[in-house]
Each structure stands twice: as structure tokens, then as C-alpha cells.
XYZ file of C-alpha atoms in Angstrom:
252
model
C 50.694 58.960 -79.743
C 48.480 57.844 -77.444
C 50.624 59.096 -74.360
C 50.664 62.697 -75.630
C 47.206 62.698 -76.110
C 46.651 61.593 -72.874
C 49.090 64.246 -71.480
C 47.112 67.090 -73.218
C 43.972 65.277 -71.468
C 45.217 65.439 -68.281
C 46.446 69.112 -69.068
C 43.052 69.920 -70.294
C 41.451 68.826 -66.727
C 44.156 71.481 -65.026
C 41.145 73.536 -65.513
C 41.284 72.254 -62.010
C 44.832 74.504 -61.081
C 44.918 76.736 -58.443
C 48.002 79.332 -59.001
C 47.615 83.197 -59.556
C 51.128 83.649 -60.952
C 51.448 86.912 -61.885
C 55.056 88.922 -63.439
C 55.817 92.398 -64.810
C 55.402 91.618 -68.704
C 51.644 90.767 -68.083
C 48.848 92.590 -69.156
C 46.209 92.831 -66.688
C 43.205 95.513 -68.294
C 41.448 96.851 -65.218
C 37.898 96.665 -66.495
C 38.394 93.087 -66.985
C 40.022 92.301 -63.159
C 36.685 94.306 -62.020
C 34.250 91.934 -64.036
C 37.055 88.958 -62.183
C 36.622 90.304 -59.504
C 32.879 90.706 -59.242
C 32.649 86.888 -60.910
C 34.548 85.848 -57.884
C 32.283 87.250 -55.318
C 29.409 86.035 -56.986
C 29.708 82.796 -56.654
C 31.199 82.840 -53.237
C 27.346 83.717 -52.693
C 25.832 81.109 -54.775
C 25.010 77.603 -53.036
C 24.529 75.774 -55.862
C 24.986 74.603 -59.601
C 25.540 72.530 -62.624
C 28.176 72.365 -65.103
C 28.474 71.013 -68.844
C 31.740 70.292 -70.496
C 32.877 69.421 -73.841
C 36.338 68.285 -74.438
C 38.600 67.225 -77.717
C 42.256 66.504 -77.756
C 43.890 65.417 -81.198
C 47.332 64.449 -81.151
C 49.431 64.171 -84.948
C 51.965 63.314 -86.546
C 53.608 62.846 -90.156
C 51.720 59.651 -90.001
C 49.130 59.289 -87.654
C 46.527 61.429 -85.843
C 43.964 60.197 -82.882
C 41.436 62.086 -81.362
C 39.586 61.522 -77.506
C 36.277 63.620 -77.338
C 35.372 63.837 -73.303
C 32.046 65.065 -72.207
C 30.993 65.774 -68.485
C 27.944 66.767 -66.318
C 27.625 67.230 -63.025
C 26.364 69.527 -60.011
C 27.785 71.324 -57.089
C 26.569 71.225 -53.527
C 29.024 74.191 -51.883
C 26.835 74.276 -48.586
C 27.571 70.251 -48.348
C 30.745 70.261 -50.042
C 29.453 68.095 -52.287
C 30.203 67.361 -56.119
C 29.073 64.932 -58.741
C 30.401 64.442 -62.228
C 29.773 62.312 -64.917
C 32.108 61.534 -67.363
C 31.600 59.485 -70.918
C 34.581 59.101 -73.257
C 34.343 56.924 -76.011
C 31.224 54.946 -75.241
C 32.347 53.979 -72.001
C 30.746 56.896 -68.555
C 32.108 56.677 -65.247
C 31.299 58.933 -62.224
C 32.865 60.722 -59.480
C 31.993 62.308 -55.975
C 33.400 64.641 -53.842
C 32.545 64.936 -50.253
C 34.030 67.153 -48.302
C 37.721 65.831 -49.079
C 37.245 62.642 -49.785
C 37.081 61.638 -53.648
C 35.336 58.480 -54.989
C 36.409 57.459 -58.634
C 34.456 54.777 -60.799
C 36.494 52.470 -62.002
C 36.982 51.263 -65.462
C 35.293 48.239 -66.525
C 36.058 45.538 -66.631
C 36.682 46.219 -63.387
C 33.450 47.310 -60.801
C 34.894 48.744 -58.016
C 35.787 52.446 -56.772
C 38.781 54.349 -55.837
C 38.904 56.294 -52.738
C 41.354 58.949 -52.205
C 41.857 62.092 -49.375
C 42.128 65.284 -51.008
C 45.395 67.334 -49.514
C 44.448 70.140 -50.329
C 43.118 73.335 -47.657
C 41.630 75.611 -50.142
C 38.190 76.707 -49.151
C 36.137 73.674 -50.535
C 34.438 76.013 -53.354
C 37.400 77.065 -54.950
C 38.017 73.495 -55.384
C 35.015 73.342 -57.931
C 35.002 73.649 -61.800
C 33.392 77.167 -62.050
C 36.190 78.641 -59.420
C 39.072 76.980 -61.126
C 38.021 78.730 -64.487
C 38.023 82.208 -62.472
C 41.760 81.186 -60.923
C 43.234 80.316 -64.302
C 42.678 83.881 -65.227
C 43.925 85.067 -62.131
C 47.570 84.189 -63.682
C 49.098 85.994 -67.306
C 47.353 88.456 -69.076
C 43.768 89.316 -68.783
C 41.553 91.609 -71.349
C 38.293 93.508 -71.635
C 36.613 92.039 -74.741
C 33.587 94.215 -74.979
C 29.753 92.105 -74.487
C 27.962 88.891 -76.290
C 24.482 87.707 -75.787
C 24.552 83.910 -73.928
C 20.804 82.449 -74.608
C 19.696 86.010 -75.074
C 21.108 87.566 -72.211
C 23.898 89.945 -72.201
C 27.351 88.922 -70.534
C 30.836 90.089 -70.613
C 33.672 88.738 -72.821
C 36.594 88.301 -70.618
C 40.004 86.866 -72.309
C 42.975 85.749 -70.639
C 46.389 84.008 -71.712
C 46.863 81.920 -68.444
C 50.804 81.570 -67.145
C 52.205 78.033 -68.579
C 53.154 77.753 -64.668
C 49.442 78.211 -64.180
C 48.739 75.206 -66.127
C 51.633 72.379 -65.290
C 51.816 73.289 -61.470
C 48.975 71.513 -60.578
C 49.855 68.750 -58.492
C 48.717 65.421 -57.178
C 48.298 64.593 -53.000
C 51.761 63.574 -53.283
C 52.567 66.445 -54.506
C 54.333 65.367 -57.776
C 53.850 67.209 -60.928
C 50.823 65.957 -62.953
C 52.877 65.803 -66.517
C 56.568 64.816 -67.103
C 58.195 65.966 -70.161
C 55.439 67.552 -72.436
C 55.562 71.448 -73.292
C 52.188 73.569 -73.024
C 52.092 76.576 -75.207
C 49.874 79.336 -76.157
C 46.931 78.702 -73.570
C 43.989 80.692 -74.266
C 40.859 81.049 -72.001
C 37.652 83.070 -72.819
C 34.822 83.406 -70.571
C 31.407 84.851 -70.758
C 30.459 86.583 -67.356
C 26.301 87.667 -66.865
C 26.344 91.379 -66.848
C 23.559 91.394 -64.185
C 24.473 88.952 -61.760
C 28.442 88.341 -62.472
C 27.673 84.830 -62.588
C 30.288 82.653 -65.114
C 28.512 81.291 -68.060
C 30.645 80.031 -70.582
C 34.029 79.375 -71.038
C 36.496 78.218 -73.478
C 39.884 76.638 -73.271
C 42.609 76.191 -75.766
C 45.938 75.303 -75.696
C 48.590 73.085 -77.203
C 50.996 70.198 -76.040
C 54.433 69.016 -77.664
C 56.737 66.300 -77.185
C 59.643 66.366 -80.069
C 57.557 65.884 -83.219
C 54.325 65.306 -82.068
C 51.953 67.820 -81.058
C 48.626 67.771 -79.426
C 45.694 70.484 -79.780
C 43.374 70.170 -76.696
C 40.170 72.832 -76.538
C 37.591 72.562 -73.885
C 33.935 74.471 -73.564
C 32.495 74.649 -70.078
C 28.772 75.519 -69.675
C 27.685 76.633 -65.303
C 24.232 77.492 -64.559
C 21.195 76.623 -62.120
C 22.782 78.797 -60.115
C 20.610 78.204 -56.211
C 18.280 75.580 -57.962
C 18.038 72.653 -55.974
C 20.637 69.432 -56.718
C 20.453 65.936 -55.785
C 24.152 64.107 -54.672
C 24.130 61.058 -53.424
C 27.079 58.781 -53.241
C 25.731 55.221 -53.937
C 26.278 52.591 -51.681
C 28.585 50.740 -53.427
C 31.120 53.481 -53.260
C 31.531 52.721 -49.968
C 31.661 49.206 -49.611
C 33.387 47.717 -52.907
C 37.145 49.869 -52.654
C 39.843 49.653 -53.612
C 42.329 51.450 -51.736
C 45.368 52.072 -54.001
C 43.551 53.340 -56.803
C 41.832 52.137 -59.926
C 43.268 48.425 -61.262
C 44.994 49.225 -64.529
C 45.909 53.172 -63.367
């Protein structure tokens, strides 16, 4: 149980995949690419902001059901290539940088190191950030025009998109080996909200679910960007850098 329901975890943090698969049996409404589109561009231009995500994954069966509630915070630096997160998950909040390519993790306790690993990958360094992975999910599958919805009052765009399976499992680690082994994704659904003014993402949500023979996993996540150009502070503290461990977290 508690290996699906960290395979739907993992699969919910694929908001991080980079693939625009796209096939003949997709729908792909053309007011909807334009508001992608214009998204896309729009924070190409922006130097800054801050994210907020909520995330739940409950995984059942006959007998037994467990959730894992995630939330995150963080801030991106794109004219430093810089990224902070902070992540709490049952009591327990560890942080992350990114700097450039290089990735410090904060290691579980007991343990008080960090784990330092080299990004592979060549992507311009923004579309490496959680507001630009959103926009590539919905580069893949279907896409639709879902009319407008006021976000704290002001009015944005309702896109909806049914992102490829492919989109979701292909993302892969620097060794290039596939993130999940064995469990099925189905029926992934992403929404976004997109500011009608400025094109800037707002809101989005993610939904999907995982199986593995009997069991089944439901995983839904709800990302919050804004402070779009307001000034951020990301600092990687010194201990990152001296206390390492090289081959990962102990206990990964």
C-alpha cells in the first residue's frame, strides 16, 4: 500500500515532465493553444516568482486505505537560475535548491546532511521550473477552451487539458531510467486558470489515478504562481555545501 502511494507521489511531482506528445485522435481547440501560447511567452518575460502547492494521494483497498497530504512553497530566481522549495509532509519539512544545474536535497532526519546531484538535463533553465512544467503538460493530449473564472477577483481563462499518459511516465531520472516501474496512470486531468490581462498562470489543478492489480491510488494536486517580478531571496545555506553526501540521501 504504501509503495503505490508512493508511486502516485512520485507521479504527482511529474508535474515536473517535459514531453509535448501529440497524435491524430487529440483534440487541440485553437482558442485554448492561443491562451497556451500567450501563457508561454509570458513568463519567458517574467524574472521572477513564487509558487504554492497542495498535494493528496490516497491509495485503497478492500481493506485498507492511507493517505500522504504534501504541501510546498517556494520561489523562482530565472535571471540566477535559482529555485527554492519547501516541502512538509506529515510533520516532518525539508528543503531544496536549485542552482543553475546543480540540485541540493535535505535529507531526512534522522539524518542532517544534504544530497547533491547534477541535473542532465539542457532545457533552457526556466522551463525546468514548476509554472513551465504545468504549461508543457498541456502541450501533450487534448486541450479545451473552458470559457472565464474570477481568481481573487480578477478575471482569467479556464484552460483544460487531458495530458498524454506518455506525458506523465516519461519523465526520467539523470540516468535516464524511467521514474515508475509497473504502475498504470489513467485519466489525467489538468485545469489551469490563465490572467486574461497579462497571460500569466494562476492556478492549476491536477488529477489523475494510479493502479497496480487491485489497488488503486487517487493523487490530485493544486498549484498556486504569483509575485510575478517581485523581488525573492535564495540563498543556499552553508551547510549545503559542506555536510554531503554524495550518493544521495541515507535511507533513499
Amino acid at each position: 500500500m504504501a509503495r503505490l502511494a508512493l508511486h502516485a507521489l512520485l507521479a504527482v511531482c511529474v508535474l515536473t515532465s517535459g514531453c509535448s506528445l501529440l497524435g491524430p485522435d487529440y483534440t487541440r481547440d485553437e482558442r485554448a493553444v492561443d491562451v497556451l501560447d500567450n501563457a508561454t511567452d509570458s513568463l519567458g518575460a517574467s524574472e521572477t516568482y513564487r509558487f504554492e502547492s497542495q498535494m493528496t494521494v490516497t491509495a485503497a483497498t478492500d481493506s485498507r486505505t492511507e493517505r500522504v497530504d504534501v504541501e510546498l512553497t517556494g520561489a523562482v530566481d530565472v535571471g540566477d537560475r535559482k529555485m527554492r522549495e519547501n516541502a512538509t509532509m506529515r510533520g516532518e519539512s525539508r528543503r531544496a535548491f536549485v542552482v543553475n544545474r546543480t540540485v541540493y536535497r535535505e535529507c531526512a532526519s534522522p539524518w542532517d546532511g544534504w544530497a547533491v546531484d547534477e541535473s542532465a538535463e539542457e532545457s533552457q533553465w526556466v522551463n525546468r521550473t514548476p509554472a513551465a512544467r504545468q504549461l508543457t503538460l498541456l502541450q501533450s493530449g487534448s486541450v479545451y477552451w473552458n470559457g472565464t473564472q474570477a481568481v481573487d477577483d480578477e478575471p482569467a481563462v479556464v484552460v483544460t487539458g487531458e495530458p498524454t499518459v506518455d506525458a506523465l511516465t516519461e519523465y526520467q531520472d539523470d540516468q535516464s531510467q524511467p521514474v515508475f516501474g509497473g504502475p498504470s496512470i489513467e485519466d489525467p486531468q489538468l485545469r489551469a486558470w490563465i490572467d486574461a490581462d497579462t497571460g500569466r498562470l494562476l492556478r492549476t489543478e491536477l488529477r489523475f489515478t494510479v493502479t497496480r492489480g487491485d489497488n488503486t491510488a487517487t493523487a490530485t494536486m493544486t498549484n498556486t504562481f504569483g509575485d510575478y517580478n517581485e523581488p525573492v531571496s535564495i540563498e543556499v545555506p552553508a551547510e549545503a555545501r559542506t555536510n554531503q553526501y554524495e550518493l544521495g540521501c541515507p535511507g533513499e
